[in-house]
Short mmCIF file of C-alpha atoms in Angstrom, two decimals:
data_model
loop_
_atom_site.label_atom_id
_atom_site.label_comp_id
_atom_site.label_asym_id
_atom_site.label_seq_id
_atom_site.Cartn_x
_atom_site.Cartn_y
_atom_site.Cartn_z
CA UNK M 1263 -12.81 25.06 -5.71
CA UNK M 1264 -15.56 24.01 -2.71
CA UNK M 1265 -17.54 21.89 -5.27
CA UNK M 1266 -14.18 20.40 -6.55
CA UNK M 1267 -13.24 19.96 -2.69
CA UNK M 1268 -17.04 18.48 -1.59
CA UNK M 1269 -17.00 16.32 -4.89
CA UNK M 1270 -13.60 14.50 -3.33
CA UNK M 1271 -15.27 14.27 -0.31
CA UNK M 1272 -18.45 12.37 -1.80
CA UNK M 1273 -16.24 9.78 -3.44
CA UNK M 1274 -14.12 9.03 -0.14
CA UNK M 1275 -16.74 8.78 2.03
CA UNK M 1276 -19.20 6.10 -0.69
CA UNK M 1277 -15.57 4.52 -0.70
CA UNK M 1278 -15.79 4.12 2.79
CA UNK M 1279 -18.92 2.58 3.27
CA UNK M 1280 -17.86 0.28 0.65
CA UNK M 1281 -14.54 -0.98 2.37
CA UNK M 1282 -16.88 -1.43 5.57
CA UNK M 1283 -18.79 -3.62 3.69
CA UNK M 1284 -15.80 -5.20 1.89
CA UNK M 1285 -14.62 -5.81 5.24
CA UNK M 1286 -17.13 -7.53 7.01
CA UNK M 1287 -17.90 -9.69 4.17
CA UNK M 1288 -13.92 -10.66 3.93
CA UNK M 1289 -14.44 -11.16 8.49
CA UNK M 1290 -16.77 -13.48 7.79
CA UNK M 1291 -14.67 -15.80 5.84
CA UNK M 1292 -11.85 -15.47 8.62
CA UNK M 1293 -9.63 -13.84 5.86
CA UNK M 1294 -7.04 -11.04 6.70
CA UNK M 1295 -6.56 -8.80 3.99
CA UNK M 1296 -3.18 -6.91 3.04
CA UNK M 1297 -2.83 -3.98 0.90
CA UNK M 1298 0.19 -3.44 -1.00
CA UNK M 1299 1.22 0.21 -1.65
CA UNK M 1300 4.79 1.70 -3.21
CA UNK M 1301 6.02 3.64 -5.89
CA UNK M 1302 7.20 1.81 -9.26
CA UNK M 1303 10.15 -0.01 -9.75
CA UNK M 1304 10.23 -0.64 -5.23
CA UNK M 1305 10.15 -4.73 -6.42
CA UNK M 1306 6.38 -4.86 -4.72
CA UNK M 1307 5.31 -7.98 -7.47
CA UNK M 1308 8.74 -9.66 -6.63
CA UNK M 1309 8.36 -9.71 -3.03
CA UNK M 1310 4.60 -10.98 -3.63
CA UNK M 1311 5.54 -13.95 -6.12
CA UNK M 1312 7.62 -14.97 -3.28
CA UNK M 1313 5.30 -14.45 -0.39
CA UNK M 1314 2.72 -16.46 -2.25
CA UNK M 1315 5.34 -19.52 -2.99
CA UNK M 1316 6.71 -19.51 0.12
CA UNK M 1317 3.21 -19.11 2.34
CA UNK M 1318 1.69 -21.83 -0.21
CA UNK M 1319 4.48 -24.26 0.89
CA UNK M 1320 4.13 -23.36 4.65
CA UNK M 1321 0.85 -24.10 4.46
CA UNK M 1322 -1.13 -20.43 4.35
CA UNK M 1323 -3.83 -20.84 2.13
CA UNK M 1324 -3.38 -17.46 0.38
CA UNK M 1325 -4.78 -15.52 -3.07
CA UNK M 1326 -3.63 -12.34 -4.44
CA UNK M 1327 -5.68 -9.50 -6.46
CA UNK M 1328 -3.28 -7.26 -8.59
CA UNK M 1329 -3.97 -3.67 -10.23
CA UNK M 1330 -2.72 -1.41 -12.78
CA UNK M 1331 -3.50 0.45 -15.52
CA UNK M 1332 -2.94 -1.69 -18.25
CA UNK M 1333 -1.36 -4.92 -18.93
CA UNK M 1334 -2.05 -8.29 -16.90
CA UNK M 1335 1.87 -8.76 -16.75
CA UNK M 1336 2.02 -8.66 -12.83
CA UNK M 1337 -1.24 -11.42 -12.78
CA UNK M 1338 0.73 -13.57 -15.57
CA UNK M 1339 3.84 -13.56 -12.80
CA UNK M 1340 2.14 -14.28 -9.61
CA UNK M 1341 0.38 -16.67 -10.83
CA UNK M 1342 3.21 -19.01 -10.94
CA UNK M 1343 3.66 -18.98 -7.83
CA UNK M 1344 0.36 -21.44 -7.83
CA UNK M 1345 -1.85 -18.76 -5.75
CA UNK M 1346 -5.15 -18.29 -6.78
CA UNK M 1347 -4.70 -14.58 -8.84
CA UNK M 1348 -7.00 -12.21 -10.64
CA UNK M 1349 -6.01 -8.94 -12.51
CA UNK M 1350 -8.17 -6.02 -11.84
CA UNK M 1351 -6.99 -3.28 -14.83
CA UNK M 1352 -8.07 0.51 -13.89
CA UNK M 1353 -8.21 2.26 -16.91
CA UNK M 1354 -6.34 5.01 -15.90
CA UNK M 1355 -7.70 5.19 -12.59
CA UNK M 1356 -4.43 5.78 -10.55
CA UNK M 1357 -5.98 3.73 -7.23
CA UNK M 1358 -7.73 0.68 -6.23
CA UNK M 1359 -11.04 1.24 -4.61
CA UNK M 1360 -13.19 -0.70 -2.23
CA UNK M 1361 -15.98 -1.44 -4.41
CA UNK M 1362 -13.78 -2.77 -7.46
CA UNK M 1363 -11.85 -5.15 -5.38
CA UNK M 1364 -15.12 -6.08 -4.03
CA UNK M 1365 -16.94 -6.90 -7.20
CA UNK M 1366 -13.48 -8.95 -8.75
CA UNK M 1367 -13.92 -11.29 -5.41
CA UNK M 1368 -17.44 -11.42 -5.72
CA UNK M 1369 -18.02 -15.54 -6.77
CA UNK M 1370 -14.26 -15.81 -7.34
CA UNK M 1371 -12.59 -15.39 -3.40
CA UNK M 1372 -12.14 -18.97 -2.07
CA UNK M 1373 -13.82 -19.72 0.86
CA UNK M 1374 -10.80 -21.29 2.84
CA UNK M 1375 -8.17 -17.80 1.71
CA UNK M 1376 -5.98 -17.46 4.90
CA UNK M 1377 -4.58 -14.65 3.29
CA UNK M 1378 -5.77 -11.88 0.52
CA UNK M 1379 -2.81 -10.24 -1.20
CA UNK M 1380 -3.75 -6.96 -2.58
CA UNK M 1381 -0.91 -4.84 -5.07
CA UNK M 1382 -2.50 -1.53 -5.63
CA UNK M 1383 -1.46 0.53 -8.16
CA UNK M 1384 2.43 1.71 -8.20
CA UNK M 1385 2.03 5.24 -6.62
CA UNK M 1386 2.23 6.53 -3.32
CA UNK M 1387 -0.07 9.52 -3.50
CA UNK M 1388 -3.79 8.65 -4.28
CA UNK M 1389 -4.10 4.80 -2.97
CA UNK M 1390 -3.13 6.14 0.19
CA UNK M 1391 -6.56 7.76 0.66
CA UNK M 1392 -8.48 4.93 -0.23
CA UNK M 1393 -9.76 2.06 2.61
CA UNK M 1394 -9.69 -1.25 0.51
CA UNK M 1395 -11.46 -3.00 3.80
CA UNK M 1396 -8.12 -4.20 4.55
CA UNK M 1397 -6.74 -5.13 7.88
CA UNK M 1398 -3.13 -4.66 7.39
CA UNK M 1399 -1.87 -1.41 5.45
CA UNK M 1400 2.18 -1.98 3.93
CA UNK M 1401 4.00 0.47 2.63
CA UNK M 1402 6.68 -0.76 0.43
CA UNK M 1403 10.18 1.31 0.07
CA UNK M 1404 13.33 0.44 -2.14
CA UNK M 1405 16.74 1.15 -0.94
CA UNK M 1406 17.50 2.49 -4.15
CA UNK M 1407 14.13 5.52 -3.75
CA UNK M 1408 16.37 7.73 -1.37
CA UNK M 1409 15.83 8.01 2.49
CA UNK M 1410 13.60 11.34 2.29
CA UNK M 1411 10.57 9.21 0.94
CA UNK M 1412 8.89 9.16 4.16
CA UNK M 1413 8.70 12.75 4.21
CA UNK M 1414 8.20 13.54 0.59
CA UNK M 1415 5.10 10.93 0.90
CA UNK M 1416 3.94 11.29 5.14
CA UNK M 1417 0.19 10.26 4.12
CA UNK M 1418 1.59 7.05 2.66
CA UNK M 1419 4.04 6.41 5.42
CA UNK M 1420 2.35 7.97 8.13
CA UNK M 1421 -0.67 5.80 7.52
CA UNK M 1422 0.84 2.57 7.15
CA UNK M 1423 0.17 -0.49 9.95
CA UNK M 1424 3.95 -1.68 8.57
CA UNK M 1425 6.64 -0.39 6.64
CA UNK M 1426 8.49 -3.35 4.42
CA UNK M 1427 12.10 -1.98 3.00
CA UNK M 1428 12.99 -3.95 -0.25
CA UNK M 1429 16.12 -4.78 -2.12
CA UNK M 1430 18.04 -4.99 1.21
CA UNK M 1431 20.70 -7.12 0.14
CA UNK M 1432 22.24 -4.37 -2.35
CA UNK M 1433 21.87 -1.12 0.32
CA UNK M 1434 25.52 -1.40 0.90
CA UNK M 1435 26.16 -0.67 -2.81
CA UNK M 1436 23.51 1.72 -3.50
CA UNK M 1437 24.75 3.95 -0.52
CA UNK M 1438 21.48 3.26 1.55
CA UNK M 1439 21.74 5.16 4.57
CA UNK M 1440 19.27 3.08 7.11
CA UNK M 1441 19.59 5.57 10.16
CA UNK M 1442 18.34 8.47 7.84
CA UNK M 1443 15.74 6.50 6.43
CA UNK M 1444 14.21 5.18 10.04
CA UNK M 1445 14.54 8.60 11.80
CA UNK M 1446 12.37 10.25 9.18
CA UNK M 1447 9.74 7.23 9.26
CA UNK M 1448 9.84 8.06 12.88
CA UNK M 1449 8.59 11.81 12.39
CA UNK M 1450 5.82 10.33 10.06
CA UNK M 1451 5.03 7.04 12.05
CA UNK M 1452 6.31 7.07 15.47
CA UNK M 1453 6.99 3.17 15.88
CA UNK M 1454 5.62 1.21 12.86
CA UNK M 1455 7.39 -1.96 12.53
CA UNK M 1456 9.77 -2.17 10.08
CA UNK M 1457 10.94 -5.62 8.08
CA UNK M 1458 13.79 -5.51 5.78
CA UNK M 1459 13.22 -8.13 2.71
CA UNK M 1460 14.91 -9.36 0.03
CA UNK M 1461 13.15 -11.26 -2.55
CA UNK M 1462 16.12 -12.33 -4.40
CA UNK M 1463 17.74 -13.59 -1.62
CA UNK M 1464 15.14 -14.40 0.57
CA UNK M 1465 15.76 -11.92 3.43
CA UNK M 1466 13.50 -11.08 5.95
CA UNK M 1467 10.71 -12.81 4.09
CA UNK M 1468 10.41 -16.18 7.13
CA UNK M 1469 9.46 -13.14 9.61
CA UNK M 1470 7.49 -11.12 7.44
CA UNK M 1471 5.22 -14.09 6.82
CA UNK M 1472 5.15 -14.96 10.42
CA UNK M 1473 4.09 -11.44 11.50
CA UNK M 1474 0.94 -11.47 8.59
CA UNK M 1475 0.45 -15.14 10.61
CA UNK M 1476 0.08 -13.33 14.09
CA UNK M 1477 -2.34 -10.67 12.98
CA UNK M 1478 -4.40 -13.16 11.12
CA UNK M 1479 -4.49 -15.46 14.52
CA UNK M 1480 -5.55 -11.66 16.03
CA UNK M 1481 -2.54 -9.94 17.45
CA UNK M 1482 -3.24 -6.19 17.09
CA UNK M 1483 -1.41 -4.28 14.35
CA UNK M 1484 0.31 -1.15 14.96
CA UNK M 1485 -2.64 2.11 14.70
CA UNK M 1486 -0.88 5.01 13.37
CA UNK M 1487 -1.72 8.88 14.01
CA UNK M 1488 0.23 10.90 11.58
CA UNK M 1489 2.15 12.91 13.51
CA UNK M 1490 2.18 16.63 14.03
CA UNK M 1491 2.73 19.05 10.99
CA UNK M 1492 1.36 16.47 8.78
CA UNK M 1493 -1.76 15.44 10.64
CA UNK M 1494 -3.51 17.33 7.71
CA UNK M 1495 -2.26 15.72 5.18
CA UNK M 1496 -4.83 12.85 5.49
CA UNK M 1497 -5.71 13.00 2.13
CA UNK M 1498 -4.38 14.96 -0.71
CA UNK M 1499 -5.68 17.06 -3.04
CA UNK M 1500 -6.54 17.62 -6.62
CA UNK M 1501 -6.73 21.25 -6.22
CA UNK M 1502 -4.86 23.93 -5.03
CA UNK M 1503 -4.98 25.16 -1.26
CA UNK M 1504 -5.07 28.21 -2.60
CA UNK M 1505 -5.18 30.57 -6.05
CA UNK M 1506 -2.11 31.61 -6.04
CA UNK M 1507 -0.60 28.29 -5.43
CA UNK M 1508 -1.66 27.43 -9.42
CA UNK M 1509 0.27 29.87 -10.16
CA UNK M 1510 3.49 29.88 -12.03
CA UNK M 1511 6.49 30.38 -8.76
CA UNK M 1512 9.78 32.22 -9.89
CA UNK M 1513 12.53 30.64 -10.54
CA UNK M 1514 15.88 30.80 -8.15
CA UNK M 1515 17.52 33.16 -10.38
CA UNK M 1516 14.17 35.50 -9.97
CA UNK M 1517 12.83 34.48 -13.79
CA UNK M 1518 9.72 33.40 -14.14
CA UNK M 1519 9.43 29.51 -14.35
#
């Protein structure tokens, strides 16, 4: 279990001294990076295809790197909205990490990018450990995922710089219940701005795009500290805490599970 724990440790910390890297080279150009995190399905490439039209038009010179698994469907989409896009697939790696975003913008990055754009993976548990050099973490949450996400996920959350809430205009009819929902990012991430978006209907995205404008032109973003009882929860883990914890638990009925 301690090489399995010091072998995790190796990997985030060359991952860190890549995104330092990765960052000053992306300083340099004067571009402000964003990484993208959420779970499946929380309308992340949506909300991007119309961030990129929209800050195109407005006049924010902006390019987008997307990653998944497999498939260059979410490249094929963004790109229409005339951004500069490239796919980065993972093979199975369930994260994006510093030095493959570096190498994709090596030779490719234009040299006037207001904005980078970077979709990680779909998953809220193992990009959240990984520094991508960025400047400005989001953490994206549907109205349809269920309030409790914030605590189910507090390295995620509790990391984020801002928390973007999609799908807005159909929380009445999904039952989304907003005060739940912002009390428990509160116990994660004690004041993290919060934007409510809609890319079908265009909600919230004028302000979201102004805000990305004011930390580009250097107003500070928000610096979390996750808070209290999950403070350790900085990143997660492969392994179990603890033997027994690999174990099989008992069911409620006292059966064996």
């Amino acid at each position: 279990m301690c090489k399995s724990v010091d072998l995790h440790q190796a990997v985030l910390a060359k991952n860190d001294e890549r995104a330092l890297v990765l960052r000053d080279f992306l300083d340099q150009r004067g571009t402000l990076a964003v990484n993208l995190m959420s779970s499946p399905g929380s309308g992340k490439t949506a909300l991007l295809e119309v961030l990129l039209t929209e800050g195109t038009a407005s006049g924010m010179t902006s390019a987008a790197v997307t990653a998944d698994l497999a498939t260059e469907n979410d490249a094929t989409r963004l790109a229409r909205s005339g951004a500069p896009v490239q796919q980065i697939l993972t093979d199975g790696l369930c994260h994006l990490e510093a030095g493959m975003l570096h190498r994709r913008l090596q030779g490719w990055l234009p040299e006037n990018t207001d904005v980078l754009w970077v979709e990680n993976v779909g998953n809220l548990v193992c990009p959240a450990s990984y520094d991508l050099g960025e400047t400005l973490r989001i953490v994206l949450f549907s109205v349809t995922e269920g309030e409790d996400k914030p605590l189910k996920y507090p390295t995620a959350f509790g990391l984020a710089h801002l928390i973007v809430v999609t799908k807005s205009d159909i929380a009445q009819a999904v039952g989304f219940e907003e005060d739940a929902f912002l009390d428990h990012v509160e116990q994660v991430n004690p004041e993290v701005p919060i934007h409510f978006t809609s890319a079908r209907s265009g909600q919230g995205v004028g302000s979201l795009l102004a805000r990305v404008r004011r930390y580009r032109a250097g107003e500070a973003v928000h610096r979390p500290v996750l808070a209290g009882a999950h403070a350790h929860l900085l990143h997660h883990r492969h392994e179990a805490a603890d033997p027994a914890d690999s174990q099989p638990r008992a069911a409620l009925d006292g059966t064996a599970s």
